JSON list of C-alpha atoms in Angstrom, two decimals:
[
{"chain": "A", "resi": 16, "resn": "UNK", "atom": "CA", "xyz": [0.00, 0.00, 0.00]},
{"chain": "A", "resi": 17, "resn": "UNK", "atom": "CA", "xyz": [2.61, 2.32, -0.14]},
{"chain": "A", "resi": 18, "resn": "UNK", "atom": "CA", "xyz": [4.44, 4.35, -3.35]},
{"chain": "A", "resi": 19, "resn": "UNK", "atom": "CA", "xyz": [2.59, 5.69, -6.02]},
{"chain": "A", "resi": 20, "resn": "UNK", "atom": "CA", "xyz": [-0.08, 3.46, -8.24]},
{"chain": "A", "resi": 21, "resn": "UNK", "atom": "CA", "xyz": [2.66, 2.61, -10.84]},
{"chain": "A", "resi": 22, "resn": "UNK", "atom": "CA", "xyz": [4.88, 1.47, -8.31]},
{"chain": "A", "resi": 23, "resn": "UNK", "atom": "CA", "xyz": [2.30, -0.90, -6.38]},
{"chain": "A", "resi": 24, "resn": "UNK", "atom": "CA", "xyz": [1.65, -1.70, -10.05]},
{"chain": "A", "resi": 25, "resn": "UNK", "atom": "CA", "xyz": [4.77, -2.69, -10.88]},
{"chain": "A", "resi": 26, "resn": "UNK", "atom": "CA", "xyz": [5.14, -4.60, -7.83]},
{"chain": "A", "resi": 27, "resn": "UNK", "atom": "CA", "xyz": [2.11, -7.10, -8.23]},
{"chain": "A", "resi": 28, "resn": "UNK", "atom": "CA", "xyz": [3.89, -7.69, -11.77]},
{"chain": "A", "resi": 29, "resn": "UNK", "atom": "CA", "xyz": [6.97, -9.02, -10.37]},
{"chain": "A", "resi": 30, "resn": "UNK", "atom": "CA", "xyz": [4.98, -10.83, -8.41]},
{"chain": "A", "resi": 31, "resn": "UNK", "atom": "CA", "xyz": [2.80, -12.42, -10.59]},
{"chain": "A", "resi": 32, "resn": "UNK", "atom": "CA", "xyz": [5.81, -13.45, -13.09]},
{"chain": "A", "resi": 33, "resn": "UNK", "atom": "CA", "xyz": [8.35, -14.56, -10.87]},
{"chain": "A", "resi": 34, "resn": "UNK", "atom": "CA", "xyz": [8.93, -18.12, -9.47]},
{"chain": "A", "resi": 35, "resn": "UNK", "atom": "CA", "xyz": [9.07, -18.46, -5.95]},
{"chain": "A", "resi": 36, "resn": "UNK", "atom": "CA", "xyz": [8.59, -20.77, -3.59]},
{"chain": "A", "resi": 37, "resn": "UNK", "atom": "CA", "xyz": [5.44, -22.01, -1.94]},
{"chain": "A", "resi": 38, "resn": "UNK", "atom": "CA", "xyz": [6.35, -20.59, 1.45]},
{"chain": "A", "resi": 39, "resn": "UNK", "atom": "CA", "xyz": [7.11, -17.04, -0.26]},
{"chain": "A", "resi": 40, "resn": "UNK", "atom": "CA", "xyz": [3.97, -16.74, -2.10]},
{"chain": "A", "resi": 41, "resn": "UNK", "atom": "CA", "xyz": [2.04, -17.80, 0.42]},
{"chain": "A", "resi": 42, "resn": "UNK", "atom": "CA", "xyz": [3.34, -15.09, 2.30]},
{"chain": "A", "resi": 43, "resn": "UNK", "atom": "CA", "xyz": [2.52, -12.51, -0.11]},
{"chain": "A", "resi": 44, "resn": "UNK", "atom": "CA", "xyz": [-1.08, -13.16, -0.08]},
{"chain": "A", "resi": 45, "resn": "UNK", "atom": "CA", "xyz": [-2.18, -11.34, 2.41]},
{"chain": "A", "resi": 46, "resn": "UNK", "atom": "CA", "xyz": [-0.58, -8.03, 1.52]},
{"chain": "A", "resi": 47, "resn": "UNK", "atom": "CA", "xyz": [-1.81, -8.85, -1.94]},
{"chain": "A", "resi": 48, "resn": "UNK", "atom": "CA", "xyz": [-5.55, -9.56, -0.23]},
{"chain": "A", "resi": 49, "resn": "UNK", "atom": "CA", "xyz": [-5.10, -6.29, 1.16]},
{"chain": "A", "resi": 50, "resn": "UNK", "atom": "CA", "xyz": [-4.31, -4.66, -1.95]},
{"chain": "A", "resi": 51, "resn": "UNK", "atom": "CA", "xyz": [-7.90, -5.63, -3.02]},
{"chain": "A", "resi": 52, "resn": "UNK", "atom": "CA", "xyz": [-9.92, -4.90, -0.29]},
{"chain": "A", "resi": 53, "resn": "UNK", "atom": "CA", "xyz": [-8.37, -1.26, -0.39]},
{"chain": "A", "resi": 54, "resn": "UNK", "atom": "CA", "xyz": [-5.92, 0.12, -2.77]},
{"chain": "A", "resi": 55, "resn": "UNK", "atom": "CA", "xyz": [-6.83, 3.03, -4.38]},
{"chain": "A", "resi": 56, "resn": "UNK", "atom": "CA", "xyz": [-6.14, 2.65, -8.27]},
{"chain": "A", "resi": 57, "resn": "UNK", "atom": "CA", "xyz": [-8.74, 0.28, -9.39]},
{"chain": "A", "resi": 58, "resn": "UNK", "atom": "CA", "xyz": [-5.70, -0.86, -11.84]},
{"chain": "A", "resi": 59, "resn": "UNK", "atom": "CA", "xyz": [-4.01, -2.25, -9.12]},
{"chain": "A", "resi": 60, "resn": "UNK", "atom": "CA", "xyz": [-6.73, -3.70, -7.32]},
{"chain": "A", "resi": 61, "resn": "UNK", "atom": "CA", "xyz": [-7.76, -5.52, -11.18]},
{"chain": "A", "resi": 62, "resn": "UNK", "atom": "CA", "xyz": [-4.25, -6.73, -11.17]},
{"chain": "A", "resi": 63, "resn": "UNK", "atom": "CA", "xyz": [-4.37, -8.13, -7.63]},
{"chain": "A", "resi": 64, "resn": "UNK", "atom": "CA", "xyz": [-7.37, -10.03, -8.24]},
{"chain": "A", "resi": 65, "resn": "UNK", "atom": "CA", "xyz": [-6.12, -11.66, -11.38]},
{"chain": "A", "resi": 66, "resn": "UNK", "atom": "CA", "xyz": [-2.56, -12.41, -9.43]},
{"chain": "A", "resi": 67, "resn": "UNK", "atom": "CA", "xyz": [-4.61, -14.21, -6.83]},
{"chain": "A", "resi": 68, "resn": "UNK", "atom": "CA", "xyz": [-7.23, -16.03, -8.82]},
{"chain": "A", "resi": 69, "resn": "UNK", "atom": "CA", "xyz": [-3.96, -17.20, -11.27]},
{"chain": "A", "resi": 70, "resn": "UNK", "atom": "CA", "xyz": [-2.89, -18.35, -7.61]},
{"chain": "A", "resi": 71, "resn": "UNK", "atom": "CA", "xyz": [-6.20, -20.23, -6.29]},
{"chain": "A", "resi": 72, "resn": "UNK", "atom": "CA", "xyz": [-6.17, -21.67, -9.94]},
{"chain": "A", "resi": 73, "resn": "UNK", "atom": "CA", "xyz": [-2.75, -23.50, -9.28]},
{"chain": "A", "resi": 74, "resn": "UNK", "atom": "CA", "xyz": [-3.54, -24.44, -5.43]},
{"chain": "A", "resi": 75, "resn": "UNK", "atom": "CA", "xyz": [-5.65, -27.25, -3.57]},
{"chain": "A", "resi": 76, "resn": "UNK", "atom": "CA", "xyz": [-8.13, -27.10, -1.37]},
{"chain": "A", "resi": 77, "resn": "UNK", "atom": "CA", "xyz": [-5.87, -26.90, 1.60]},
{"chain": "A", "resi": 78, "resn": "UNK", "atom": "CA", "xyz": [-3.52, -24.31, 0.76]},
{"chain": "A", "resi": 79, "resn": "UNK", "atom": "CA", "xyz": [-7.02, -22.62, -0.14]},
{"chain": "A", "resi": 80, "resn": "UNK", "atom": "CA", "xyz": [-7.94, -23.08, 3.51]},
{"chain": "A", "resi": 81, "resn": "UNK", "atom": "CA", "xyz": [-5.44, -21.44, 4.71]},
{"chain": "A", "resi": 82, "resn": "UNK", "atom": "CA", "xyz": [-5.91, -17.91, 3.10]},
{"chain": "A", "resi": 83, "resn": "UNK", "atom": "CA", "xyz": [-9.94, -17.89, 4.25]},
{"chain": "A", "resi": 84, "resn": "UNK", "atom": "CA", "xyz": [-9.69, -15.81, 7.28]},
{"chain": "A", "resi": 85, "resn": "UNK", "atom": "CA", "xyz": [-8.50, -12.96, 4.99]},
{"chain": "A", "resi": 86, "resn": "UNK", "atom": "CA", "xyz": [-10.00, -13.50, 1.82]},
{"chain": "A", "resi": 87, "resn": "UNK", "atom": "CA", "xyz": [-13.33, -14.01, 2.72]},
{"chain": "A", "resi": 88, "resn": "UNK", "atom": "CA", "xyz": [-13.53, -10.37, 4.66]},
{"chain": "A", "resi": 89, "resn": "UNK", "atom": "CA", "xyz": [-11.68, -8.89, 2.27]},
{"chain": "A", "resi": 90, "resn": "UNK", "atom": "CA", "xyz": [-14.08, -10.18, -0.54]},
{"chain": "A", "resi": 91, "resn": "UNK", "atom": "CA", "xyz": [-17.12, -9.41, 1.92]},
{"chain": "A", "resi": 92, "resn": "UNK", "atom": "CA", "xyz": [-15.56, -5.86, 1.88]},
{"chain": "A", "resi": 93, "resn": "UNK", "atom": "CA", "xyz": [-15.64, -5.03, -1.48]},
{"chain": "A", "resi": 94, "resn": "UNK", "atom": "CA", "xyz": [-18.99, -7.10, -2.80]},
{"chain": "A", "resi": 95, "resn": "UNK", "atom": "CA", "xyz": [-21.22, -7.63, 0.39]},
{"chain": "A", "resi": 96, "resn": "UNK", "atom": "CA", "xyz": [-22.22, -4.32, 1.64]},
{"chain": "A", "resi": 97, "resn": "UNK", "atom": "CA", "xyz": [-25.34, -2.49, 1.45]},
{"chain": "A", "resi": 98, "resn": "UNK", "atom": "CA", "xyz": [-23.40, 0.64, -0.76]},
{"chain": "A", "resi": 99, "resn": "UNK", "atom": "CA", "xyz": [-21.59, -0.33, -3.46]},
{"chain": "A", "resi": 100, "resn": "UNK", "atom": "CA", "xyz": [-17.65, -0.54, -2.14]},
{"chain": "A", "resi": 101, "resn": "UNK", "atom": "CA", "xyz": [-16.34, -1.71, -5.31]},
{"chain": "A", "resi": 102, "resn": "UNK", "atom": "CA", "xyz": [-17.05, 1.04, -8.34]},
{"chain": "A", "resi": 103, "resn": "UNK", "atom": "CA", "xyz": [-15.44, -0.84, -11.39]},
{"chain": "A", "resi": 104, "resn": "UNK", "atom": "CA", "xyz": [-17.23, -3.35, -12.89]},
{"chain": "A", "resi": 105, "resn": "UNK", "atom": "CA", "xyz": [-14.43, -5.16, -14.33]},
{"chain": "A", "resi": 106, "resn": "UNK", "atom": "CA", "xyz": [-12.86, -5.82, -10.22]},
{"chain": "A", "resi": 107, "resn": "UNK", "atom": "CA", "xyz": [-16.73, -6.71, -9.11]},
{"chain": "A", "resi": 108, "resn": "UNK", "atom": "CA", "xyz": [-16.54, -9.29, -12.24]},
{"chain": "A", "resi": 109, "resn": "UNK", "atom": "CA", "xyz": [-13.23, -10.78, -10.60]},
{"chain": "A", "resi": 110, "resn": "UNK", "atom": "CA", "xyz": [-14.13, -10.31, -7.29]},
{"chain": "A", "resi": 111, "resn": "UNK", "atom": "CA", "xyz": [-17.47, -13.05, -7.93]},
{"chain": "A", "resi": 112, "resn": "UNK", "atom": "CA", "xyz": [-15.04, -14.90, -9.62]},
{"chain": "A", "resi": 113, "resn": "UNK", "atom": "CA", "xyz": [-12.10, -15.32, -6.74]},
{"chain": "A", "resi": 114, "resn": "UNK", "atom": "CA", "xyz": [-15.50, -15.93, -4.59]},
{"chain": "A", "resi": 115, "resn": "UNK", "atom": "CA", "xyz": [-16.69, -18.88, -6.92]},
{"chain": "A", "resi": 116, "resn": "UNK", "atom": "CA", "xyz": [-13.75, -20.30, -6.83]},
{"chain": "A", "resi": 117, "resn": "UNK", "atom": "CA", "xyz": [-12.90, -20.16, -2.92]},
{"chain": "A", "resi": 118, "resn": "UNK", "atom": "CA", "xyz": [-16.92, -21.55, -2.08]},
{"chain": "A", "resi": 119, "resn": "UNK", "atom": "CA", "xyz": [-15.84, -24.38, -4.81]},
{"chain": "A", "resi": 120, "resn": "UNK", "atom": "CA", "xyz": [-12.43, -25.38, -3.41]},
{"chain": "A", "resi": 121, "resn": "UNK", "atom": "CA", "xyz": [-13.30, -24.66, 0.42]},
{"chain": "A", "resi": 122, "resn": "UNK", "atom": "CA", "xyz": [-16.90, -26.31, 0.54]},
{"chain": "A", "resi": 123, "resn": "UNK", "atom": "CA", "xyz": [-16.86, -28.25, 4.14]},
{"chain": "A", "resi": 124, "resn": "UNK", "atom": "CA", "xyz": [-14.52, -25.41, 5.76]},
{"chain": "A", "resi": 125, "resn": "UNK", "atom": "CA", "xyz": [-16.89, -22.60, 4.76]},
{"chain": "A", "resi": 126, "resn": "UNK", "atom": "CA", "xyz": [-19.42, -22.90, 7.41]},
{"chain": "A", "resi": 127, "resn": "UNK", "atom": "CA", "xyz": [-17.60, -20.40, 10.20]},
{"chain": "A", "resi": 128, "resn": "UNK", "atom": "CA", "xyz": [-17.50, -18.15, 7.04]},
{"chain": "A", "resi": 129, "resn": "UNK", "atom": "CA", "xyz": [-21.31, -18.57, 6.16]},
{"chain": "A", "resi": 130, "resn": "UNK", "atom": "CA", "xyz": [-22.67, -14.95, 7.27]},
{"chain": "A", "resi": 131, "resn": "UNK", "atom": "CA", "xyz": [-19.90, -13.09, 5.01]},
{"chain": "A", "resi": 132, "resn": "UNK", "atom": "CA", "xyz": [-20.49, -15.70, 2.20]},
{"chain": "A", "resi": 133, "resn": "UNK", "atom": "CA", "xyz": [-24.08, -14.81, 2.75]},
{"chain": "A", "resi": 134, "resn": "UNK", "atom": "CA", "xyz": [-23.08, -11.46, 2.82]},
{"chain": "A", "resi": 135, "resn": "UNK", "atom": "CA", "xyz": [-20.99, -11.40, -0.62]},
{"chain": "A", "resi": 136, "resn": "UNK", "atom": "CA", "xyz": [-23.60, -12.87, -2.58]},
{"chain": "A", "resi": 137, "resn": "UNK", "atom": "CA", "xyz": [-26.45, -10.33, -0.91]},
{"chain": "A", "resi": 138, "resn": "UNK", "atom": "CA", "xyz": [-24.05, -7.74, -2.01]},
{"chain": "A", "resi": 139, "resn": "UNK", "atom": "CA", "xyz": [-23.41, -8.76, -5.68]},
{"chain": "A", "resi": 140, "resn": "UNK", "atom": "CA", "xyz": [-27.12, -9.90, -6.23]},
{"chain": "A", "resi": 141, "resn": "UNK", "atom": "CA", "xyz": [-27.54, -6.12, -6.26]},
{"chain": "A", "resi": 142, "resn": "UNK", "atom": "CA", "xyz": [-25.35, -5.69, -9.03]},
{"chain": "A", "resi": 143, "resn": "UNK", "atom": "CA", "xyz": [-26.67, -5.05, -12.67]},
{"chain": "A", "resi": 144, "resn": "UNK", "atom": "CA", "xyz": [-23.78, -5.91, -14.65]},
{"chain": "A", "resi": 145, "resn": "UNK", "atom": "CA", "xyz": [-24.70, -9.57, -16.17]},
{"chain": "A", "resi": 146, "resn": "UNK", "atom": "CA", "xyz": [-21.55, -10.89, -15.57]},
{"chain": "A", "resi": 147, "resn": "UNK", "atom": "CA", "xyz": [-21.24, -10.25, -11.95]},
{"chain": "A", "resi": 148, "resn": "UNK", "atom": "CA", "xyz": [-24.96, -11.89, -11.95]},
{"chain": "A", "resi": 149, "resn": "UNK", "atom": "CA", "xyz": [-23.77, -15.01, -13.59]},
{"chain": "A", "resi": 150, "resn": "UNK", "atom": "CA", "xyz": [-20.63, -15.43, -11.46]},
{"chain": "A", "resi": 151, "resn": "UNK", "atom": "CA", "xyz": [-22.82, -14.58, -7.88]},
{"chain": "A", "resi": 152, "resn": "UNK", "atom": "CA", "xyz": [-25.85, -16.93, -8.90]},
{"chain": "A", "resi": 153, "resn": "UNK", "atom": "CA", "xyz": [-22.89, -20.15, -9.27]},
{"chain": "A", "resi": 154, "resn": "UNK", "atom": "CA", "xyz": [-21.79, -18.91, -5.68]},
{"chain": "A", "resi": 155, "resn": "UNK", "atom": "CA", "xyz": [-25.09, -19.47, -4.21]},
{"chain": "A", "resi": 156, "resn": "UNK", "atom": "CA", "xyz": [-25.90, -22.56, -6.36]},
{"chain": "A", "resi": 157, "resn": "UNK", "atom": "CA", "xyz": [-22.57, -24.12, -5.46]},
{"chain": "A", "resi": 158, "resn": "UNK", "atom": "CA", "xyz": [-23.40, -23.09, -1.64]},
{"chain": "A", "resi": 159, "resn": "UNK", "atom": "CA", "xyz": [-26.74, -24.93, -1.91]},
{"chain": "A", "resi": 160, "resn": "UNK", "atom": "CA", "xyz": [-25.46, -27.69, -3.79]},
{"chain": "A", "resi": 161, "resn": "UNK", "atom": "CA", "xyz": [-22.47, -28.13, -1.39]},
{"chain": "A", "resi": 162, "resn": "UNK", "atom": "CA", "xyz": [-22.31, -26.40, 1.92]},
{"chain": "A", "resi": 163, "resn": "UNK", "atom": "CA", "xyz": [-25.89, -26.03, 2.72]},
{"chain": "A", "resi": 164, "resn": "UNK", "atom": "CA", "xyz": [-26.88, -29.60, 3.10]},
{"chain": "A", "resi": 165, "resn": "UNK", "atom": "CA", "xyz": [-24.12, -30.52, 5.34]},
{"chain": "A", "resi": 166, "resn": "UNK", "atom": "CA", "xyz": [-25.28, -28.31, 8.04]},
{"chain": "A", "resi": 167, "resn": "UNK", "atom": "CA", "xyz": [-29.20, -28.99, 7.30]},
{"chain": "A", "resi": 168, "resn": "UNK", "atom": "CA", "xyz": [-28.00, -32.58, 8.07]},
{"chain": "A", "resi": 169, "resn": "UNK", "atom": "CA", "xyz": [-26.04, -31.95, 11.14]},
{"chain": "A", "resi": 170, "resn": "UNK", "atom": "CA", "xyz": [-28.22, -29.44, 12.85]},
{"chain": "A", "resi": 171, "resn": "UNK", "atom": "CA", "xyz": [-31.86, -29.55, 10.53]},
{"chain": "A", "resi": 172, "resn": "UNK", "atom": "CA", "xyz": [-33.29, -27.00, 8.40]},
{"chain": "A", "resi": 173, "resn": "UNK", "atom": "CA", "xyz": [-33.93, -24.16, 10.69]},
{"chain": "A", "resi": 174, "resn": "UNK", "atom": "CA", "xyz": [-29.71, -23.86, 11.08]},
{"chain": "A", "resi": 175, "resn": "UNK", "atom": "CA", "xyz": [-29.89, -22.92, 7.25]},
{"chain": "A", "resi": 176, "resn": "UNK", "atom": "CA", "xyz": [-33.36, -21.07, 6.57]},
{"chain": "A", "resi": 177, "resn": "UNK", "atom": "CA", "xyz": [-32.21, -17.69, 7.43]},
{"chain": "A", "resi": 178, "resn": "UNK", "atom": "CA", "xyz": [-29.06, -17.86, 4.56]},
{"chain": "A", "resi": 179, "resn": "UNK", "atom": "CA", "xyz": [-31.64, -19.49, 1.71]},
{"chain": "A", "resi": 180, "resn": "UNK", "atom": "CA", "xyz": [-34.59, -17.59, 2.66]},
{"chain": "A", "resi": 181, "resn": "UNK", "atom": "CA", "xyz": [-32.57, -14.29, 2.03]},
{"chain": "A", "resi": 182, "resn": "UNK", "atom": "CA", "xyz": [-30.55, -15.70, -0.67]},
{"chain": "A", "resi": 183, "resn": "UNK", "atom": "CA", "xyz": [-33.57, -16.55, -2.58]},
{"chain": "A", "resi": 184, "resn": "UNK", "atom": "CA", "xyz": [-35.55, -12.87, -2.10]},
{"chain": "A", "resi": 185, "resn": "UNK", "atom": "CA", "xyz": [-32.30, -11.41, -3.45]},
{"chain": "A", "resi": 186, "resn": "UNK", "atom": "CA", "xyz": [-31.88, -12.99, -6.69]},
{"chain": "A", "resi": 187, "resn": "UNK", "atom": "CA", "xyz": [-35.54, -14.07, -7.53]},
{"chain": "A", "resi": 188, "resn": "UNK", "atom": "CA", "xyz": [-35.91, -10.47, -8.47]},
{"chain": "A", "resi": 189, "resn": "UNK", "atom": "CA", "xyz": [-33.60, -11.21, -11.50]},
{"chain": "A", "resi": 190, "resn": "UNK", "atom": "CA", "xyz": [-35.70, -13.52, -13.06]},
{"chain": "A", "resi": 191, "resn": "UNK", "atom": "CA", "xyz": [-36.54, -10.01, -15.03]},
{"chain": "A", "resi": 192, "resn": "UNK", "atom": "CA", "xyz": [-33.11, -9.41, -16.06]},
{"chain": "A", "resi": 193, "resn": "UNK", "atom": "CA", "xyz": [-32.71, -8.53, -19.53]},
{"chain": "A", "resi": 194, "resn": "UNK", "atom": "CA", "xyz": [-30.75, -10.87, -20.56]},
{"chain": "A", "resi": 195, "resn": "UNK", "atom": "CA", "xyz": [-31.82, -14.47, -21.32]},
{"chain": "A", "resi": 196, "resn": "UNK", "atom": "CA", "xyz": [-27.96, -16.15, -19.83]},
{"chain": "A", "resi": 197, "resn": "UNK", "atom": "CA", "xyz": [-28.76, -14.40, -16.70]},
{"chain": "A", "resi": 198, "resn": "UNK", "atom": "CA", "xyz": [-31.98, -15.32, -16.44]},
{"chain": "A", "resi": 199, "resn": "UNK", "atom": "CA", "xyz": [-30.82, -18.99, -16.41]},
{"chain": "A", "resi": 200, "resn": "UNK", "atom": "CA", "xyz": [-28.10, -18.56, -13.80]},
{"chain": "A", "resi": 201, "resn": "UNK", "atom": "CA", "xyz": [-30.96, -17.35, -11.33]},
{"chain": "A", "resi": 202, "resn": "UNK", "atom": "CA", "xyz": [-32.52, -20.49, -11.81]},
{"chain": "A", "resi": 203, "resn": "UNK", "atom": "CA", "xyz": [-30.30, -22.89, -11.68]},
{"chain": "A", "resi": 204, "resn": "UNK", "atom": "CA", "xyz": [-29.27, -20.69, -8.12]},
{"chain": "A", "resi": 205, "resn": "UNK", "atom": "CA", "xyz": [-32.73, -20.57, -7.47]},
{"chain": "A", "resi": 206, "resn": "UNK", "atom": "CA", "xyz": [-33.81, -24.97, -7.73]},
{"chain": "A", "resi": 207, "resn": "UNK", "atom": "CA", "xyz": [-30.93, -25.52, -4.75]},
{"chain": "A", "resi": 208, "resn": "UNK", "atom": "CA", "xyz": [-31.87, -23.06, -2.90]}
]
């Protein structure tokens, strides 16, 4: 967070072309989470996304794990509250995307993380753009299809009826989206949940 834009620029392109070690990287994510939950040049913040999703692309599941307690608020940050904190569309379209992938990869480790998961897809389900629509409606249907069962089975339906029951009022009002491919993604979000 510190130098000009060009310089934090320049710095998450170093980092996303040179080879280091597992140990190294894994201890730049969390400055480079912090870069987008906050910087201030919505270039750097589009190149930290795409430097960590090229990152959750190459990891597992457990090295996933591990960066949850900072991704997840930093995600929740920029997509799930009631303003818009995220102004460029292009960051909002990564930011669903980083989120898909996370709910995909982390699915039994996600339930301390349910209420900001719940809260990033409340927040993107009052996007417009159609992409960030797309991207949010696979979070929730991937949540229904994968988290949410787990816990109705452990602790009954109640535990999860506040997350669906919200979940659903937020993106049945796309059903009137103009177009047709998001349309679709709010239903097959919708049938799970």
């Amino acid at each position: 967070a510190q130098g000009t834009a060009a310089e934090r620029y320049a710095a998450l392109e170093l980092f996303s072309t040179a080879k280091l070690g597992a140990a190294t990287q894994k201890e730049l994510l969390r400055p480079l989470l912090l870069c987008i939950a906050g910087d201030t040049s919505e270039r750097c913040r589009e190149r930290a996304c795409d430097v960590f999703s090229a990152w959750l692309r190459s990891t597992d599941a457990s090295e996933a794990a591990g960066v949850l307690p900072f991704a997840v608020p930093a995600l929740a940050e920029r997509l799930g509250t009631a303003t818009e904190a995220e102004p460029a569309e292009e960051v909002r379209v990564r930011l669903v995307s980083i989120a898909e992938r996370l709910v995909s990869l982390c699915q039994p480790l996600l339930r301390p993380y349910l209420p900001e998961v719940g809260s990033i897809i409340l927040g993107a389900a009052r996007d417009r753009h159609a992409e960030v629509l797309k991207g949010v409606c696979a979070v929730a249907a991937t949540l229904a299809h994968n988290v949410l069962p787990a816990l109705v089975a452990s602790e009954g339906g109640k535990a999860v009826q506040p997350y669906s029951s919200k979940l659903v009022e937020a993106l049945v009002g796309h059903l009137r989206h103009r177009h047709a491919p998001v349309r679709e993604a709010v239903l097959d979000a919708l049938e799970p949940l």
